[in-house]
Amino acid sequence: MVGVKNSPRGETILVVDDDRAFRIATRTLLEDEGYAVVLASSGAESLEQLAEKTVDLVLTDLVMEEMTGLALLAQLKERYPDIPVIMVTGFGSIQTAVEAIHLGAADYVTKPHNNEELVLKVGRTLEIKSKDRELQSLRQAVSGTYHFGNIVTRSDRMREVLTQIRQVADTDVTILIQGESGTGKELVARAIHYNSNRRSRPFVATSCSALSESLLESELFGFEKGAFTGAGAQRVGRFEEAHTGTLFLDEIGDVSSGVQKKLLRVLQEKTFERVGGNSSIVVDTRVVAATNRNLELMMRQGEFREDLYYRLNVFPITLPPLRERVEDIPLLVEYFVQKHSDLAGGNVKEIAPPVLSALLNHVWRGNIRELENLVKRAIISTPGDIITAIPLPEDRSVNALRTALPIESTESPAPYKEYLGAVLRDAEEKYLVRILRTHKGNINHIARLMEVDRKTVYRKMAEYGIAPEKYRD
Ligand SMILES: Nc1ncnc2c1ncn2[C@@H]1O[C@H](COP(=O)(O)OP(=O)(O)OP(=O)(O)O)[C@@H](O)[C@H]1O
Ligand SMILES: [Mg+2]
């Protein structure tokens, strides 16, 4: 490594060790890397230094007379929670090092350390910290956007959800948010984070779908250098990035069984290994998971681990689809018109009443996201200040077909098979909802009445996105 003395990186490192030789050697090493270095020979002295100087990182020995490294760590976390601490541990005290991580140390190096490892870890820790800081300012920019006030609703069921969020935000409980696509799952996840005592820590969102099993594994848990072809450098995963904060695992229903197993372990033990790594990493990461799939059904069909399901489902939050809270539509429309008024140069527009009633009758398959997108499009394409039309997408799905086929129409109808299929599906969906309601979601009973097996009932319900538990008392 080329010495870059006298071109400081602007970061100051405090080195704490009662061994003078180590202090001096480390100072030389770090100064050669361009860092400013402050020395302390004891925990007490390091606290004095910290009272006077701005320090970006503390590197402390674990075994010291008077105050041990762990005791110092505890003090530092209490007084300077934002300064990362790297522990230097004696050979063979990995157990204590792990404990140190648990107590909030950012990392550890073993002594006699190799210089390259030390420099690498210092660099990486500082990098994570600066990323944290970036995130923090981003967070401030958006924090106005995500609080309860911005989950707009007047529906009783959503109000219940808001109460649930309030109850649970400030705990470390794992949360499972379920709801159809576009119902506001991510919005709720953010509301939980920004109303928890982790609000000033990172909120890391990651989607579990669209990645292959091995990519997802690396994404979540990180990997060591050389773990696989192309792993040129070590990378921390999302669980580590979200340490002390919240990890939002979106589309949790899409994870493979291999990753399910690993997730179970992190949730149970808070530890994992990076891909290709042997040492266990301990994290304090709160998990909020979401899915638009029916996890309970998946579990019963053996597609989702039962133990993981119960781990995730400690505190379930279910978001109702927009069609079950149409009373929210006018409110949301108004809110989105305000929210996106800058699309029309700040000219806030009004919605003509007939437009609104058309919206009330639309089948919102894409829920609130679909509504928001339509409002946005309408704002852009309306020249005046009253929105007189919101073109609804032609819905050739079951719901559109069921009412449409006026015999007097001169237009050619939908293709025969497609039409019949749609009508049948529509009838089947209605039948299922009705029988669920009348028999209070008792699948055994319903399967008998329908003269099919239970699996078929479950499969059909999944097909239509019907949740049987909703019909149980
Ligand atoms: N109650 C609400 N009040 C205001 N805005 C909302 C509300 N619910 C959802 N939105 C907005 O609707 C859009 C979709 O919400 P979000 O991304 O949270 O949904 P989702 O359930 O995660 O969807 P998907 O399953 O498609 O990922 C976002 O722009 C969000 O801000
Ligand atoms: Mg989402």
JSON list of N, CA and C in Angstrom, two decimals, residues 261-271 305 307-308 311:
[
{"chain": "A", "resi": 261, "resn": "LYS", "atom": "N", "xyz": [-34.59, -21.20, 5.50]},
{"chain": "A", "resi": 261, "resn": "LYS", "atom": "CA", "xyz": [-33.89, -21.82, 6.61]},
{"chain": "A", "resi": 261, "resn": "LYS", "atom": "C", "xyz": [-32.93, -20.82, 7.28]},
{"chain": "A", "resi": 262, "resn": "LYS", "atom": "N", "xyz": [-32.21, -20.09, 6.41]},
{"chain": "A", "resi": 262, "resn": "LYS", "atom": "CA", "xyz": [-31.26, -19.11, 6.96]},
{"chain": "A", "resi": 262, "resn": "LYS", "atom": "C", "xyz": [-31.98, -17.98, 7.69]},
{"chain": "A", "resi": 263, "resn": "LEU", "atom": "N", "xyz": [-33.12, -17.57, 7.13]},
{"chain": "A", "resi": 263, "resn": "LEU", "atom": "CA", "xyz": [-33.88, -16.50, 7.76]},
{"chain": "A", "resi": 263, "resn": "LEU", "atom": "C", "xyz": [-34.35, -16.93, 9.14]},
{"chain": "A", "resi": 264, "resn": "LEU", "atom": "N", "xyz": [-34.78, -18.18, 9.21]},
{"chain": "A", "resi": 264, "resn": "LEU", "atom": "CA", "xyz": [-35.26, -18.70, 10.49]},
{"chain": "A", "resi": 264, "resn": "LEU", "atom": "C", "xyz": [-34.16, -18.56, 11.54]},
{"chain": "A", "resi": 265, "resn": "ARG", "atom": "N", "xyz": [-32.95, -18.93, 11.14]},
{"chain": "A", "resi": 265, "resn": "ARG", "atom": "CA", "xyz": [-31.83, -18.88, 12.09]},
{"chain": "A", "resi": 265, "resn": "ARG", "atom": "C", "xyz": [-31.56, -17.44, 12.54]},
{"chain": "A", "resi": 266, "resn": "VAL", "atom": "N", "xyz": [-31.55, -16.49, 11.61]},
{"chain": "A", "resi": 266, "resn": "VAL", "atom": "CA", "xyz": [-31.29, -15.10, 12.02]},
{"chain": "A", "resi": 266, "resn": "VAL", "atom": "C", "xyz": [-32.37, -14.62, 12.97]},
{"chain": "A", "resi": 267, "resn": "LEU", "atom": "N", "xyz": [-33.61, -14.98, 12.64]},
{"chain": "A", "resi": 267, "resn": "LEU", "atom": "CA", "xyz": [-34.70, -14.51, 13.50]},
{"chain": "A", "resi": 267, "resn": "LEU", "atom": "C", "xyz": [-34.61, -15.14, 14.89]},
{"chain": "A", "resi": 268, "resn": "GLN", "atom": "N", "xyz": [-34.18, -16.39, 14.93]},
{"chain": "A", "resi": 268, "resn": "GLN", "atom": "CA", "xyz": [-34.11, -17.07, 16.22]},
{"chain": "A", "resi": 268, "resn": "GLN", "atom": "C", "xyz": [-32.89, -16.66, 17.01]},
{"chain": "A", "resi": 269, "resn": "GLU", "atom": "N", "xyz": [-31.74, -16.64, 16.34]},
{"chain": "A", "resi": 269, "resn": "GLU", "atom": "CA", "xyz": [-30.49, -16.48, 17.08]},
{"chain": "A", "resi": 269, "resn": "GLU", "atom": "C", "xyz": [-29.79, -15.16, 16.84]},
{"chain": "A", "resi": 270, "resn": "LYS", "atom": "N", "xyz": [-30.29, -14.38, 15.89]},
{"chain": "A", "resi": 270, "resn": "LYS", "atom": "CA", "xyz": [-29.67, -13.11, 15.54]},
{"chain": "A", "resi": 270, "resn": "LYS", "atom": "C", "xyz": [-28.26, -13.29, 15.00]},
{"chain": "A", "resi": 271, "resn": "THR", "atom": "N", "xyz": [-27.93, -14.47, 14.57]},
{"chain": "A", "resi": 271, "resn": "THR", "atom": "CA", "xyz": [-26.60, -14.68, 14.00]},
{"chain": "A", "resi": 271, "resn": "THR", "atom": "C", "xyz": [-26.69, -15.33, 12.63]},
{"chain": "A", "resi": 305, "resn": "ARG", "atom": "N", "xyz": [-41.97, -22.73, 5.20]},
{"chain": "A", "resi": 305, "resn": "ARG", "atom": "CA", "xyz": [-41.66, -23.41, 6.46]},
{"chain": "A", "resi": 305, "resn": "ARG", "atom": "C", "xyz": [-42.61, -22.97, 7.57]},
{"chain": "A", "resi": 307, "resn": "ASP", "atom": "N", "xyz": [-42.14, -23.28, 10.85]},
{"chain": "A", "resi": 307, "resn": "ASP", "atom": "CA", "xyz": [-41.45, -22.59, 11.95]},
{"chain": "A", "resi": 307, "resn": "ASP", "atom": "C", "xyz": [-41.16, -21.13, 11.59]},
{"chain": "A", "resi": 308, "resn": "LEU", "atom": "N", "xyz": [-40.79, -20.90, 10.31]},
{"chain": "A", "resi": 308, "resn": "LEU", "atom": "CA", "xyz": [-40.51, -19.53, 9.89]},
{"chain": "A", "resi": 308, "resn": "LEU", "atom": "C", "xyz": [-41.81, -18.71, 9.88]},
{"chain": "A", "resi": 311, "resn": "ARG", "atom": "N", "xyz": [-42.53, -17.62, 13.28]},
{"chain": "A", "resi": 311, "resn": "ARG", "atom": "CA", "xyz": [-41.54, -16.61, 13.69]},
{"chain": "A", "resi": 311, "resn": "ARG", "atom": "C", "xyz": [-41.89, -15.23, 13.13]}
]
